[in-house]
Short mmCIF file of C-alpha atoms and ligand atoms in Angstrom, two decimals:
data_model
loop_
_atom_site.label_atom_id
_atom_site.label_comp_id
_atom_site.label_asym_id
_atom_site.label_seq_id
_atom_site.Cartn_x
_atom_site.Cartn_y
_atom_site.Cartn_z
CA MET A 1 173.77 14.51 62.68
CA ARG A 2 170.14 15.18 62.84
CA THR A 3 168.80 17.10 59.78
CA GLY A 4 165.19 18.54 58.73
CA VAL A 5 162.93 20.62 60.85
CA PRO A 6 163.33 19.55 64.58
CA PRO A 7 159.80 18.52 66.33
CA ARG A 8 160.57 21.29 69.18
CA ALA A 9 162.14 24.68 69.32
CA PHE A 10 163.30 26.46 72.27
CA ILE A 11 162.44 30.16 72.64
CA GLN A 12 164.92 32.41 74.15
CA GLU A 13 163.22 35.97 75.01
CA VAL A 14 165.63 38.94 74.71
CA VAL A 15 163.16 41.90 75.03
CA THR A 16 164.59 43.19 78.35
CA ARG A 17 168.15 43.22 76.90
CA ASP A 18 168.37 43.58 73.13
CA GLY A 19 165.00 45.02 73.06
CA LEU A 20 165.54 47.80 75.55
CA GLN A 21 169.02 48.76 75.04
CA ILE A 22 168.24 51.01 71.96
CA GLU A 23 164.87 52.48 73.49
CA PRO A 24 164.94 56.49 73.64
CA ARG A 25 163.22 56.17 77.18
CA PHE A 26 164.45 54.68 80.10
CA LEU A 27 161.83 51.97 81.38
CA PRO A 28 161.51 52.15 85.08
CA THR A 29 162.98 49.16 86.98
CA GLU A 30 159.70 47.83 88.25
CA ASP A 31 158.26 47.83 84.77
CA LYS A 32 161.21 45.60 83.80
CA VAL A 33 160.64 43.27 86.68
CA ALA A 34 157.27 43.00 85.96
CA LEU A 35 157.79 42.26 82.27
CA ILE A 36 160.28 39.28 83.22
CA ASP A 37 157.95 37.96 85.68
CA ALA A 38 155.15 37.71 83.25
CA LEU A 39 157.55 36.44 80.83
CA SER A 40 158.71 33.59 83.19
CA GLN A 41 155.05 32.38 83.22
CA THR A 42 154.62 31.93 79.20
CA GLY A 43 156.73 28.81 78.74
CA VAL A 44 160.02 30.52 77.21
CA ALA A 45 163.09 28.32 77.74
CA LYS A 46 165.46 31.14 78.28
CA ILE A 47 165.23 34.94 79.34
CA GLU A 48 167.87 37.36 78.78
CA VAL A 49 167.43 39.60 81.67
CA THR A 50 169.92 42.51 81.22
CA SER A 51 173.43 43.45 80.39
CA PHE A 52 176.23 44.20 82.95
CA VAL A 53 177.85 46.91 80.65
CA SER A 54 178.97 50.50 81.17
CA PRO A 55 175.83 52.70 81.87
CA ARG A 56 177.35 55.30 79.85
CA ALA A 57 177.48 52.98 76.87
CA VAL A 58 173.78 51.45 77.40
CA PRO A 59 171.96 53.97 79.85
CA ASN A 60 168.68 51.92 79.61
CA LEU A 61 170.51 48.92 81.30
CA ALA A 62 171.86 50.70 84.10
CA ASP A 63 169.79 48.97 86.77
CA ALA A 64 171.15 45.58 85.83
CA ARG A 65 172.12 44.68 89.25
CA GLU A 66 168.58 45.83 90.82
CA VAL A 67 166.54 43.83 88.14
CA ALA A 68 168.57 40.72 88.53
CA ARG A 69 167.96 40.88 92.31
CA ALA A 70 164.21 41.57 91.87
CA ILE A 71 162.90 39.21 89.45
CA ARG A 72 161.06 35.96 90.68
CA ARG A 73 163.02 32.98 89.03
CA ARG A 74 161.40 29.72 88.06
CA PRO A 75 163.61 26.81 87.95
CA ASP A 76 162.57 25.72 84.45
CA VAL A 77 163.88 28.98 82.87
CA THR A 78 167.32 29.98 82.29
CA TYR A 79 168.17 33.54 83.35
CA VAL A 80 171.09 35.26 81.19
CA ALA A 81 173.04 38.37 81.39
CA LEU A 82 175.01 39.75 78.42
CA VAL A 83 178.66 40.72 79.54
CA PRO A 84 181.28 42.61 77.78
CA ASN A 85 184.31 42.22 79.87
CA LEU A 86 185.53 40.73 83.15
CA ARG A 87 183.96 43.36 85.35
CA GLY A 88 180.53 42.54 83.96
CA ALA A 89 181.10 38.94 84.32
CA GLU A 90 181.99 39.30 88.05
CA ALA A 91 178.73 41.46 88.54
CA ALA A 92 176.71 38.93 86.63
CA LEU A 93 178.13 36.15 88.85
CA GLU A 94 177.47 38.05 91.81
CA ALA A 95 173.78 38.42 90.82
CA ASP A 96 173.72 34.66 90.60
CA MET A 97 172.84 34.58 86.69
CA ASP A 98 172.26 31.02 85.30
CA GLU A 99 174.26 31.93 82.14
CA LEU A 100 176.49 34.76 81.04
CA ASN A 101 176.40 35.81 77.47
CA LEU A 102 179.77 36.75 76.16
CA VAL A 103 179.73 38.86 72.92
CA LEU A 104 182.40 39.58 70.20
CA SER A 105 181.92 40.55 66.58
CA VAL A 106 183.68 38.63 64.00
CA SER A 107 184.39 41.92 62.18
CA GLU A 108 187.09 44.03 63.67
CA THR A 109 185.38 47.50 62.77
CA HIS A 110 182.20 46.35 64.51
CA ASN A 111 183.97 45.12 67.55
CA LEU A 112 185.85 48.37 67.99
CA ALA A 113 182.60 50.25 67.61
CA ASN A 114 180.64 48.21 70.06
CA MET A 115 183.25 46.86 72.64
CA ARG A 116 185.94 49.36 72.07
CA MET A 117 188.64 46.66 71.54
CA THR A 118 189.77 44.41 68.93
CA PRO A 119 188.29 41.10 68.80
CA GLN A 120 191.73 39.41 69.70
CA ASP A 121 191.53 41.58 72.71
CA SER A 122 187.91 40.52 73.36
CA LEU A 123 188.76 36.86 73.01
CA GLU A 124 191.79 37.40 75.72
CA GLY A 125 189.29 38.81 77.95
CA PHE A 126 187.07 35.84 77.65
CA ARG A 127 189.94 33.80 79.12
CA ALA A 128 189.62 35.66 82.22
CA ILE A 129 185.98 35.34 82.36
CA VAL A 130 186.18 31.56 82.13
CA ALA A 131 188.72 31.70 85.02
CA ALA A 132 186.33 33.79 87.26
CA ALA A 133 183.34 31.44 86.38
CA ALA A 134 185.33 28.18 87.17
CA GLY A 135 183.69 26.55 90.01
CA THR A 136 180.30 28.53 89.93
CA ARG A 137 177.07 26.93 88.36
CA ALA A 138 177.12 29.64 85.66
CA ALA A 139 176.89 28.53 82.02
CA LEU A 140 178.84 30.63 79.41
CA ASN A 141 177.52 31.12 75.93
CA GLY A 142 179.58 32.77 73.26
CA SER A 143 177.79 35.13 70.76
CA ILE A 144 179.38 35.98 67.36
CA ALA A 145 177.98 39.22 66.51
CA THR A 146 177.85 40.23 62.74
CA ALA A 147 178.17 36.55 61.88
CA PHE A 148 176.32 37.00 58.66
CA GLY A 149 177.61 40.46 57.80
CA CYS A 150 178.97 43.70 59.09
CA PRO A 151 177.38 47.31 58.52
CA PHE A 152 180.98 48.45 58.02
CA GLU A 153 182.73 45.73 56.37
CA GLY A 154 179.87 43.61 54.62
CA ALA A 155 180.10 39.98 54.41
CA GLN A 156 182.25 37.80 56.66
CA PRO A 157 183.76 34.67 55.31
CA ALA A 158 182.03 31.47 56.81
CA GLU A 159 185.52 30.12 57.78
CA LYS A 160 186.30 33.01 59.91
CA VAL A 161 182.86 32.62 61.72
CA LEU A 162 183.63 29.05 62.16
CA ASP A 163 187.11 29.44 63.41
CA LEU A 164 185.99 31.98 65.80
CA ALA A 165 183.37 29.48 67.29
CA GLU A 166 186.19 27.11 67.47
CA ALA A 167 188.51 29.56 69.35
CA TYR A 168 185.25 30.16 71.92
CA LEU A 169 185.13 26.44 72.55
CA ALA A 170 188.96 26.18 72.97
CA VAL A 171 188.85 29.06 75.34
CA GLY A 172 186.50 27.27 77.52
CA LEU A 173 182.84 28.56 76.52
CA HIS A 174 180.12 25.95 76.36
CA SER A 175 177.63 27.01 73.56
CA VAL A 176 177.60 29.47 70.79
CA THR A 177 175.03 32.02 69.34
CA LEU A 178 175.41 33.11 65.77
CA ALA A 179 173.97 36.65 65.76
CA ASP A 180 172.76 38.81 62.46
CA THR A 181 173.14 41.83 64.26
CA THR A 182 171.75 44.18 61.74
CA GLY A 183 169.66 41.76 59.71
CA MET A 184 171.94 41.18 56.75
CA ALA A 185 171.37 37.42 56.56
CA ASN A 186 169.43 35.77 53.74
CA PRO A 187 167.93 32.37 53.93
CA ARG A 188 170.41 30.44 51.64
CA GLN A 189 173.36 31.86 53.56
CA VAL A 190 171.81 30.79 56.96
CA PHE A 191 171.14 27.21 55.82
CA ALA A 192 174.74 27.16 54.42
CA LEU A 193 176.12 28.48 57.76
CA VAL A 194 174.22 26.45 60.08
CA SER A 195 174.74 23.49 58.04
CA ALA A 196 178.35 24.06 58.24
CA PHE A 197 178.52 24.74 61.88
CA ARG A 198 176.63 21.63 62.74
CA ALA A 199 178.80 19.42 60.48
CA ARG A 200 181.92 20.87 62.30
CA PHE A 201 180.36 21.12 65.88
CA ASP A 202 177.83 18.40 66.09
CA ASP A 203 177.32 18.39 69.89
CA VAL A 204 177.57 22.18 70.60
CA LYS A 205 174.32 23.98 71.48
CA LEU A 206 173.72 26.50 68.80
CA THR A 207 171.36 29.63 68.86
CA LEU A 208 170.45 31.88 66.04
CA HIS A 209 169.84 35.38 66.78
CA PHE A 210 168.15 37.22 63.82
CA HIS A 211 167.05 40.76 63.49
CA ASN A 212 164.27 41.56 60.92
CA THR A 213 165.91 44.57 59.68
CA ARG A 214 165.20 43.78 56.02
CA GLY A 215 162.23 41.77 56.41
CA MET A 216 164.12 38.34 56.15
CA GLY A 217 164.03 37.52 59.74
CA LEU A 218 161.29 34.50 59.93
CA ALA A 219 162.57 33.22 56.44
CA ASN A 220 166.02 33.00 57.91
CA VAL A 221 164.52 31.09 60.94
CA LEU A 222 162.85 28.48 58.52
CA ALA A 223 166.17 28.06 56.76
CA ALA A 224 167.97 27.61 60.08
CA LEU A 225 165.46 24.99 61.19
CA GLU A 226 165.66 23.15 57.89
CA ALA A 227 169.49 22.93 58.72
CA GLY A 228 168.55 21.55 62.14
CA ALA A 229 168.82 24.39 64.57
CA ASP A 230 166.28 24.58 67.25
CA ARG A 231 167.16 27.44 69.67
CA PHE A 232 166.07 31.04 68.77
CA ASP A 233 166.45 34.42 70.30
CA ALA A 234 163.50 36.83 69.80
CA SER A 235 162.26 39.95 71.26
CA LEU A 236 158.70 40.57 72.46
CA GLY A 237 156.91 43.04 69.93
CA GLY A 238 160.03 42.59 67.58
CA ILE A 239 161.71 45.70 69.30
CA GLY A 240 165.57 46.04 69.91
CA GLY A 241 168.84 46.59 68.06
CA CYS A 242 172.41 47.27 68.60
CA PRO A 243 173.10 50.78 69.51
CA PHE A 244 176.80 50.84 67.88
CA ALA A 245 175.55 49.36 64.65
CA PRO A 246 174.23 52.24 62.05
CA GLY A 247 170.49 51.47 60.96
CA ALA A 248 169.86 48.61 63.45
CA THR A 249 166.26 47.74 64.10
CA GLY A 250 164.28 44.89 65.98
CA ASN A 251 164.84 41.45 66.60
CA ILE A 252 162.44 38.81 65.15
CA SER A 253 159.28 39.20 67.09
CA THR A 254 158.93 36.36 69.60
CA GLU A 255 154.98 36.15 69.28
CA ASP A 256 155.37 36.12 65.48
CA LEU A 257 158.27 33.34 65.73
CA VAL A 258 155.90 31.24 68.20
CA HIS A 259 152.98 31.66 66.09
CA MET A 260 154.78 30.44 62.80
CA LEU A 261 156.37 27.53 64.57
CA GLU A 262 152.78 26.46 66.02
CA ALA A 263 151.38 26.80 62.67
CA MET A 264 154.06 24.68 61.18
CA GLY A 265 153.55 21.96 64.01
CA VAL A 266 156.96 22.79 65.86
CA GLU A 267 156.28 22.57 69.46
CA THR A 268 157.68 25.47 71.68
CA GLY A 269 156.01 25.10 74.90
CA VAL A 270 154.96 28.68 74.77
CA ASP A 271 151.44 30.18 75.73
CA LEU A 272 151.00 32.04 72.88
CA PRO A 273 147.59 34.03 74.10
CA ALA A 274 149.71 35.06 76.97
CA LEU A 275 152.49 36.39 74.97
CA LEU A 276 150.40 38.14 72.60
CA ALA A 277 148.66 39.98 75.68
CA LEU A 278 152.16 40.97 76.87
CA ALA A 279 153.23 42.28 73.40
CA ARG A 280 149.92 44.13 73.41
CA SER A 281 150.80 46.00 76.58
CA LEU A 282 154.31 47.15 75.20
CA PRO A 283 153.14 50.32 73.25
CA ALA A 284 151.76 51.70 76.51
CA LEU A 285 155.04 50.91 78.43
CA LEU A 286 157.41 52.14 75.66
CA GLY A 287 155.39 54.94 74.33
CA HIS A 288 155.37 53.93 70.69
CA ASP A 289 154.02 51.30 68.25
CA ILE A 290 155.79 47.88 68.06
CA PRO A 291 156.77 46.11 64.62
CA GLY A 292 155.38 42.64 65.36
CA GLN A 293 152.53 41.60 63.12
CA VAL A 294 150.55 38.99 65.04
CA ALA A 295 149.52 41.26 68.03
CA LYS A 296 147.87 43.37 65.42
CA ALA A 297 146.43 40.92 62.92
CA GLY A 298 145.68 38.14 65.57
CA ARG A 299 146.61 34.56 65.06
CA SER A 300 145.79 32.90 61.61
CA GLY A 301 143.25 30.80 63.30
CA ASP A 302 141.30 33.56 64.88
CA LEU A 303 138.39 33.59 62.65
CA HIS A 304 135.98 36.46 62.12
CA PRO A 305 132.09 36.56 62.06
CA VAL A 306 130.66 36.09 58.62
CA PRO A 307 129.41 39.45 57.35
CA ALA A 308 125.95 40.07 58.17
CA HIS A 309 124.47 40.58 54.53
CA LEU A 310 125.92 36.85 53.91
CA ARG A 311 124.44 35.51 57.06
CA ALA A 312 121.15 36.67 56.23
CA ALA A 313 121.34 35.06 52.64
CA GLN A 314 122.33 31.94 54.29
N1 COA B 401 179.94 47.41 84.04
C1 COA B 401 179.68 48.75 84.31
N2 COA B 401 180.42 49.75 83.99
C2 COA B 401 181.65 49.43 83.21
C3 COA B 401 181.87 48.08 82.88
C4 COA B 401 180.83 46.96 83.21
N3 COA B 401 181.12 45.79 82.63
N4 COA B 401 182.96 47.98 81.99
C5 COA B 401 183.53 49.33 82.14
N5 COA B 401 182.66 50.18 83.05
C6 COA B 401 182.72 51.56 83.03
C7 COA B 401 184.01 52.02 83.58
O1 COA B 401 184.10 52.05 84.77
C8 COA B 401 184.25 53.43 82.90
O2 COA B 401 183.36 54.25 83.65
P1 COA B 401 183.46 55.98 83.67
O3 COA B 401 183.64 56.21 82.29
O4 COA B 401 182.64 56.40 84.47
O5 COA B 401 185.13 55.83 84.34
C9 COA B 401 183.54 53.34 81.58
O6 COA B 401 182.62 52.17 81.55
C10 COA B 401 184.59 52.98 80.46
O7 COA B 401 185.53 51.96 80.99
P2 COA B 401 186.50 51.47 80.14
O8 COA B 401 187.38 50.13 80.75
O9 COA B 401 187.55 52.38 79.64
O10 COA B 401 185.86 50.82 78.91
P3 COA B 401 185.46 51.41 77.43
O11 COA B 401 185.33 52.80 77.36
O12 COA B 401 186.50 50.81 76.46
O13 COA B 401 184.16 50.71 77.19
C11 COA B 401 182.90 48.75 77.31
C12 COA B 401 184.20 49.27 77.02
C13 COA B 401 182.76 47.38 76.55
C14 COA B 401 182.76 48.45 78.84
C15 COA B 401 181.75 49.29 76.77
O14 COA B 401 182.00 49.89 75.53
C16 COA B 401 180.26 48.72 76.75
O15 COA B 401 179.68 48.84 77.94
N6 COA B 401 179.69 48.52 75.74
C17 COA B 401 178.27 47.84 75.73
C18 COA B 401 178.28 47.31 74.54
C19 COA B 401 176.91 46.87 74.35
O16 COA B 401 176.26 46.42 75.33
N7 COA B 401 176.51 46.57 72.96
C20 COA B 401 175.21 46.11 72.61
C21 COA B 401 175.21 44.55 72.85
S1 COA B 401 176.08 43.53 71.77
ZN1 ZN B 402 170.68 41.62 68.53
#
């Protein structure tokens, strides 16, 4: 098993799924499509395009089909949709998504609030989705929500999280995401859980999905990198959050993540200036400011002119 910070990390953009699901205003379909098409040109490895969920539960993503149909897909980008149940999976397969992201929460209370079923029932539902996807080209990723803590139940035992990952693989899912749904993870906990995951499932692709709810998002990325993880979800501008978790706020910001990784010498393949330009276009699209920092501050390497009074003295 490789340890230490990997030389390259994969950036997985979730702004039009996690980012928009909690926004108060509906973003018109053509704006979503334009944003995804622009993101496709930035070098991100994956884009979580939308969710095929109940429009009553998440009104902002009610146009999932239209968005999936209208985007211009690049062969080097993996286009993903979140699905909560068989009906969503069938719609996502019909829309020819490259990957389906199946979600359940390790904590029973959050799963009941979010998916309106027990984790056991969700897992049973996964079996039907695996059967429906058999023979198609779609990859199946399983996300474990509240893996680092639940806003209702608190900390979740690492064993319970790892056993659930094992159940995902046994059902037939291909890869796993550990999601810190409401930003409860701390870096030591992340290092320990990622290390334990990799010790038990060395050959399984692992994504970390962090929210910056308590300011620990990028510290958690560093801890995950040091435990050997190399795939990260992030949202342009740092917007987002689960509508069914009290106090949820944005994902880690994609441009802040790429900026940090570049500064550390970890390759991402992402065009940071292009990403920053898109992040700076978000406030006008959404009607509010964004939490991302680098879009406001500029890159650490963007130097300013020496003040005039100092130049005169030189
Ligand atoms: N896509 C679209 N509509 C769906 C759907 C899907 N995948 N699954 C169910 N529905 C519709 C049903 O037709 C029904 O519609 P109606 O109220 O107009 O009759 C309604 O949703 C409720 O269906 P039901 O089967 O009774 O499910 P539920 O009320 O127990 O809801 C979920 C279960 C999972 C479908 C719903 O809670 C949901 O979509 N949640 C989304 C959670 C989410 O995205 N969270 C954030 C990301 S983790
Ligand atoms: Zn999230």
